[in-house]
Amino acid sequence: MCYSAHVEAAYKKLGRHYRAAVDFDEFVDLYLYHPAGSRPLTPRALDLSFSASDGGPAAVIAESVEQWDKLELHQLEELVFTQRTRLVNAERSLQTKVTKNAQNDVRIASNKIERALAKLSRLKSDKLQPSDSRIFPGSYAPVITGHGQDRIIRPMRYQCRLAGKPASHDVRFPGTYNARRDSLERYWSNTFGHNHAILTVNKFYEHVARHALEQRELAPDEKEESVILEFTPEPAQEMIIACLWSEWKGPEGCLLSFAAITDEPPPEVAAAGHDRCIVQIKPENIDAWLNPDHRNLAACYEILDDRPRPYYEHRLAA
């Protein structure tokens, strides 16, 4: 399961490189500012790719990003103030008597302050960090879909909710950010051969068991420990990932969402302790993938089989 990936988030670069138009209406709807609402989960690199100087809908989105930033800055500053007060009170209490509650307050307040200050620093900076291009299940990413001879960049949530399914499926089936190849004609049958997309990725991340990474059995009484590995293709390259997408409509509104297709892993990924791997497709197969014929699923499988075969280097994620 590809639980996280480092994506190409700059919509202008995607548009130039893949000759794709931008569905600005969808981006405007996604970023629309609601003071009482929740900020959309988007990579910071995507937020900052919209500029007021570009005018038109890009300027509208940039203004929404600025409004969301101001709201979040205010909330984080309030959080820091509250937790610093909690920390001071707990430390004062510990000078009189050591209690578990006071020790927990010191630990929790310190951790919350550290995380909030890191978020504040990120929001106040226009300089992007590598982590600003990472997506996780539930966050949005710019994906490319096909419409005849056209390619369109659209914002979609990385966890696919199939049309006709209840919203509760997000909780009941949290792994639907990936679509297993061996279930494409079962769970994904209404999407496979119909709604295909691509996502561009530079590296991806997986949870693996430490003992599997170290290629050993669990020791007696040893509890399984999960670690996060970062996989990078060698030679370095922009990976075009085969995806499925769906447009869901319900009482809550409309939702565009997608899942990355996974298959059996190459030997080096399996040796690192993981049993799945996202599937790349070749640039020359993009148009055929984005415009599938549901009556010829064999052709879709051929594209998935005719994939690039880089070597995936891995290391423990920071």
Coordinates of C-alpha atoms in Angstrom, one line a residue:
M1 CA 0.0 0.0 0.0
C2 CA 1.4 3.4 -1.0
Y3 CA 0.4 5.4 2.0
S4 CA 2.3 8.5 1.0
A5 CA 4.0 10.0 -2.0
H6 CA 6.1 13.0 -3.1
V7 CA 4.1 14.4 -6.1
E8 CA 4.6 17.1 -8.7
A9 CA 2.2 19.7 -7.3
A10 CA 2.9 22.7 -9.5
Y11 CA 0.0 22.9 -11.9
K12 CA 1.8 25.0 -14.4
K13 CA 4.6 22.6 -14.8
L14 CA 2.2 19.7 -15.1
G15 CA 0.2 21.6 -17.8
R16 CA 3.3 22.4 -19.8
H17 CA 4.9 18.9 -19.6
Y18 CA 1.8 16.9 -20.2
R19 CA 0.0 19.3 -22.5
A20 CA -3.0 19.4 -20.1
A21 CA -5.5 22.1 -19.4
V22 CA -6.5 23.1 -15.8
D23 CA -10.0 22.7 -14.5
F24 CA -9.9 26.0 -12.6
D25 CA -13.6 25.7 -11.6
E26 CA -12.8 22.6 -9.6
F27 CA -9.8 24.2 -7.9
V28 CA -11.8 27.3 -7.1
D29 CA -14.5 25.2 -5.5
L30 CA -11.9 23.2 -3.5
Y31 CA -10.2 26.2 -2.1
L32 CA -13.3 28.3 -1.5
Y33 CA -12.9 30.0 1.9
H34 CA -15.5 29.4 4.6
P35 CA -14.6 30.9 8.0
A36 CA -16.6 28.3 9.8
G37 CA -15.5 25.4 7.5
S38 CA -12.4 23.2 7.3
R39 CA -9.4 24.0 5.2
P40 CA -8.9 21.5 2.4
L41 CA -6.0 19.1 2.9
T42 CA -3.6 20.1 0.1
P43 CA 0.2 20.0 -0.3
R44 CA 1.8 23.4 0.4
A45 CA 3.5 23.2 -2.9
L46 CA 0.1 23.2 -4.6
D47 CA -1.2 26.1 -2.5
L48 CA 1.7 28.3 -3.4
S49 CA 1.6 27.4 -7.1
F50 CA -1.4 29.8 -7.5
S51 CA -0.4 33.5 -7.8
A52 CA -2.4 36.7 -7.6
S53 CA -0.2 38.1 -10.4
D54 CA -1.6 35.5 -12.8
G55 CA -5.1 37.1 -12.5
G56 CA -8.3 35.3 -13.3
P57 CA -9.2 32.1 -11.3
A58 CA -5.6 31.6 -10.2
A59 CA -5.8 35.0 -8.4
V60 CA -9.1 33.9 -6.8
I61 CA -7.5 30.7 -5.5
A62 CA -4.4 32.6 -4.3
E63 CA -6.7 34.9 -2.3
S64 CA -8.5 31.9 -0.7
V65 CA -5.1 30.4 0.2
E66 CA -4.1 33.6 1.9
Q67 CA -7.4 33.7 3.9
W68 CA -7.0 30.1 5.0
D69 CA -3.4 30.9 6.0
K70 CA -4.5 33.9 8.2
L71 CA -7.2 31.7 9.9
E72 CA -4.7 28.9 10.5
L73 CA -2.0 31.3 11.8
H74 CA -4.5 32.8 14.3
Q75 CA -5.6 29.3 15.5
L76 CA -2.0 28.2 15.9
E77 CA -1.0 31.3 17.8
E78 CA -3.9 30.7 20.2
L79 CA -2.8 27.1 20.6
V80 CA 0.7 28.1 21.4
F81 CA -0.5 30.6 24.0
T82 CA -2.8 28.0 25.6
Q83 CA -0.2 25.3 25.8
R84 CA 2.5 27.6 27.1
T85 CA 0.2 28.5 29.9
R86 CA -0.4 24.8 30.5
L87 CA 3.3 24.2 30.5
V88 CA 4.2 26.9 33.0
N89 CA 1.4 25.8 35.4
A90 CA 2.6 22.2 35.2
E91 CA 6.3 23.1 35.7
R92 CA 5.3 25.3 38.7
S93 CA 3.3 22.3 40.1
L94 CA 6.2 20.0 39.8
Q95 CA 8.4 22.3 41.9
T96 CA 6.0 21.7 44.7
K97 CA 5.1 18.0 44.1
V98 CA 5.9 15.5 41.4
T99 CA 2.7 14.1 40.0
K100 CA 2.0 12.0 37.0
N101 CA -0.7 14.5 35.8
A102 CA 1.8 17.3 35.9
Q103 CA 4.5 15.3 34.1
N104 CA 2.0 14.4 31.4
D105 CA 1.0 18.0 31.0
V106 CA 4.6 19.0 30.5
R107 CA 5.1 16.3 27.9
I108 CA 1.9 17.0 26.0
A109 CA 2.2 20.8 26.1
S110 CA 5.8 20.7 24.9
N111 CA 4.9 18.4 22.0
K112 CA 2.0 20.5 21.0
I113 CA 4.0 23.7 21.2
E114 CA 6.8 22.2 19.1
R115 CA 4.4 21.0 16.4
A116 CA 2.5 24.3 16.3
L117 CA 5.7 26.4 16.0
A118 CA 6.8 24.2 13.1
K119 CA 3.5 24.7 11.3
L120 CA 3.7 28.5 12.0
S121 CA 7.1 28.6 10.5
R122 CA 5.9 26.7 7.4
L123 CA 2.9 29.0 6.9
K124 CA 5.1 32.1 7.2
S125 CA 7.6 31.0 4.7
D126 CA 7.4 31.2 0.9
K127 CA 10.3 28.8 0.6
L128 CA 9.2 25.2 -0.2
Q129 CA 10.6 22.2 1.6
P130 CA 10.5 18.6 0.1
S131 CA 7.8 17.7 2.6
D132 CA 5.5 20.4 1.1
S133 CA 4.9 18.1 -1.9
R134 CA 3.9 15.0 0.0
I135 CA 0.3 13.7 0.0
F136 CA -1.3 11.3 2.4
P137 CA -4.7 9.5 2.4
G138 CA -7.3 12.1 2.6
S139 CA -5.3 14.9 1.1
Y140 CA -5.8 16.4 -2.4
A141 CA -3.5 16.2 -5.4
P142 CA -3.5 17.4 -9.0
V143 CA -4.2 14.4 -11.2
I144 CA -4.6 14.3 -14.9
T145 CA -7.7 12.7 -16.6
G146 CA -8.6 12.3 -20.2
H147 CA -11.5 13.8 -22.2
G148 CA -11.2 12.7 -25.8
Q149 CA -8.0 14.2 -27.2
D150 CA -7.7 16.6 -24.2
R151 CA -5.9 16.1 -20.9
I152 CA -7.3 17.9 -17.9
I153 CA -5.7 18.6 -14.5
R154 CA -8.2 18.3 -11.7
P155 CA -7.9 18.3 -7.9
M156 CA -8.8 14.9 -6.3
R157 CA -8.8 13.4 -2.9
Y158 CA -6.3 10.6 -2.4
Q159 CA -8.8 8.0 -1.2
C160 CA -11.4 7.0 -3.7
R161 CA -15.0 6.9 -2.8
L162 CA -16.8 5.1 -5.6
A163 CA -20.0 6.6 -7.0
G164 CA -23.0 5.1 -5.4
K165 CA -21.2 4.1 -2.2
P166 CA -22.2 5.7 1.1
A167 CA -19.8 8.3 2.7
S168 CA -19.3 5.8 5.5
H169 CA -17.2 3.7 3.2
D170 CA -14.3 6.1 3.9
V171 CA -14.2 4.8 7.4
R172 CA -15.2 1.2 6.7
F173 CA -12.6 0.8 3.9
P174 CA -9.7 3.2 4.8
G175 CA -7.4 1.5 2.3
T176 CA -9.2 2.6 -0.8
Y177 CA -6.4 5.1 -1.6
N178 CA -4.9 2.1 -3.4
A179 CA -6.6 -0.2 -6.0
R180 CA -5.1 -3.7 -6.1
R181 CA -4.6 -5.1 -9.5
D182 CA -6.2 -8.4 -8.6
S183 CA -9.4 -6.6 -7.6
L184 CA -9.8 -4.3 -10.6
E185 CA -12.6 -6.3 -12.1
R186 CA -14.3 -6.8 -8.7
Y187 CA -14.5 -3.9 -6.3
W188 CA -13.2 -1.4 -9.0
S189 CA -15.2 -2.8 -11.9
N190 CA -17.3 0.3 -12.4
T191 CA -14.2 2.4 -12.6
F192 CA -11.6 0.2 -14.3
G193 CA -11.9 0.6 -18.0
H194 CA -14.0 3.8 -17.5
N195 CA -12.3 6.4 -15.3
H196 CA -8.5 6.4 -15.6
A197 CA -6.1 9.0 -14.4
I198 CA -2.4 9.6 -13.8
L199 CA -0.4 11.1 -10.9
T200 CA 3.2 12.1 -11.2
V201 CA 5.4 11.0 -8.3
N202 CA 9.1 11.4 -7.5
K203 CA 9.3 9.0 -4.5
F204 CA 6.9 7.1 -2.3
Y205 CA 6.7 5.9 1.2
E206 CA 5.6 2.6 2.8
H207 CA 5.0 1.2 6.3
V208 CA 7.0 -2.0 6.8
A209 CA 7.7 -4.2 9.8
R210 CA 11.2 -3.8 11.1
H211 CA 11.8 -7.5 11.4
A212 CA 10.7 -7.9 7.7
L213 CA 13.1 -5.1 6.7
E214 CA 15.9 -6.8 8.5
Q215 CA 14.9 -10.1 6.9
R216 CA 14.5 -12.0 10.2
E217 CA 11.7 -13.6 12.3
L218 CA 10.3 -11.9 15.3
A219 CA 12.2 -12.8 18.4
P220 CA 10.3 -14.5 21.3
D221 CA 8.1 -11.9 23.1
E222 CA 9.2 -9.2 20.6
K223 CA 6.4 -6.9 19.5
E224 CA 6.1 -6.0 15.9
E225 CA 7.5 -2.5 15.1
S226 CA 6.5 -0.5 12.1
V227 CA 9.0 1.8 10.3
I228 CA 8.5 4.1 7.3
L229 CA 10.7 3.6 4.2
E230 CA 11.2 6.1 1.5
F231 CA 11.5 4.5 -2.0
T232 CA 13.3 6.5 -4.8
P233 CA 13.7 5.2 -8.4
E234 CA 17.2 4.7 -9.7
P235 CA 17.9 6.4 -12.1
A236 CA 16.0 9.4 -10.7
Q237 CA 12.9 10.0 -12.7
E238 CA 9.3 11.4 -12.6
M239 CA 7.1 8.4 -12.3
I240 CA 3.7 8.3 -14.1
I241 CA 1.4 6.4 -11.8
A242 CA -1.7 4.6 -13.1
C243 CA -4.8 5.6 -11.2
L244 CA -8.6 5.2 -11.1
W245 CA -11.0 8.0 -10.2
S246 CA -14.6 8.6 -9.4
E247 CA -17.1 11.4 -9.1
W248 CA -19.3 10.9 -6.0
K249 CA -22.5 12.8 -5.4
G250 CA -24.5 12.8 -2.2
P251 CA -26.2 15.0 0.4
E252 CA -22.8 16.3 1.5
G253 CA -22.1 17.6 -2.1
C254 CA -19.7 16.3 -4.8
L255 CA -16.4 14.6 -4.3
L256 CA -13.6 13.9 -6.9
S257 CA -11.3 11.2 -5.6
F258 CA -8.7 8.7 -6.8
A259 CA -6.7 5.6 -6.0
A260 CA -3.3 4.5 -7.2
I261 CA -3.1 1.0 -8.7
T262 CA -0.8 -1.4 -7.0
D263 CA 0.6 -4.7 -8.0
E264 CA 3.1 -7.4 -6.9
P265 CA 6.4 -5.6 -5.9
P266 CA 9.7 -5.9 -7.7
P267 CA 12.3 -7.9 -5.9
E268 CA 14.0 -5.0 -4.1
V269 CA 10.8 -3.7 -2.7
A270 CA 9.8 -7.2 -1.5
A271 CA 13.2 -7.6 0.1
A272 CA 12.7 -4.4 2.0
G273 CA 9.6 -6.0 3.6
H274 CA 6.7 -4.7 1.5
D275 CA 4.2 -6.7 -0.5
R276 CA 2.8 -4.2 -2.9
C277 CA 4.1 -1.4 -5.2
I278 CA 2.4 1.4 -7.2
V279 CA 2.4 0.8 -11.0
Q280 CA 4.1 3.1 -13.4
I281 CA 3.1 3.5 -17.1
K282 CA 5.2 4.7 -20.0
P283 CA 4.8 8.2 -21.4
E284 CA 3.8 6.8 -24.8
N285 CA 0.9 5.0 -23.2
I286 CA -0.7 8.0 -21.4
D287 CA -3.4 8.7 -24.0
A288 CA -4.4 5.1 -24.3
W289 CA -4.6 4.8 -20.5
L290 CA -6.6 8.0 -20.1
N291 CA -9.1 7.0 -22.7
P292 CA -9.8 3.3 -22.1
D293 CA -12.2 1.1 -23.9
H294 CA -14.3 -0.8 -21.2
R295 CA -14.9 -3.5 -23.8
N296 CA -11.2 -4.2 -24.1
L297 CA -9.8 -4.6 -20.6
A298 CA -7.0 -6.7 -22.0
A299 CA -5.5 -3.5 -23.6
C300 CA -5.6 -1.8 -20.1
Y301 CA -3.8 -4.7 -18.6
E302 CA -1.2 -4.6 -21.4
I303 CA -0.5 -1.0 -20.5
L304 CA 0.0 -1.9 -16.8
D305 CA 2.4 -4.8 -17.9
D306 CA 4.3 -2.6 -20.3
R307 CA 5.7 -0.5 -17.4
P308 CA 9.1 1.1 -16.7
R309 CA 11.3 -1.0 -14.4
P310 CA 13.6 1.2 -12.4
Y311 CA 15.4 0.0 -9.3
Y312 CA 13.8 1.3 -6.1
E313 CA 16.4 2.4 -3.6
H314 CA 15.1 2.6 0.0
R315 CA 16.1 4.3 3.2
L316 CA 14.4 5.0 6.5
A317 CA 12.3 8.1 6.2
A318 CA 13.3 11.1 8.3

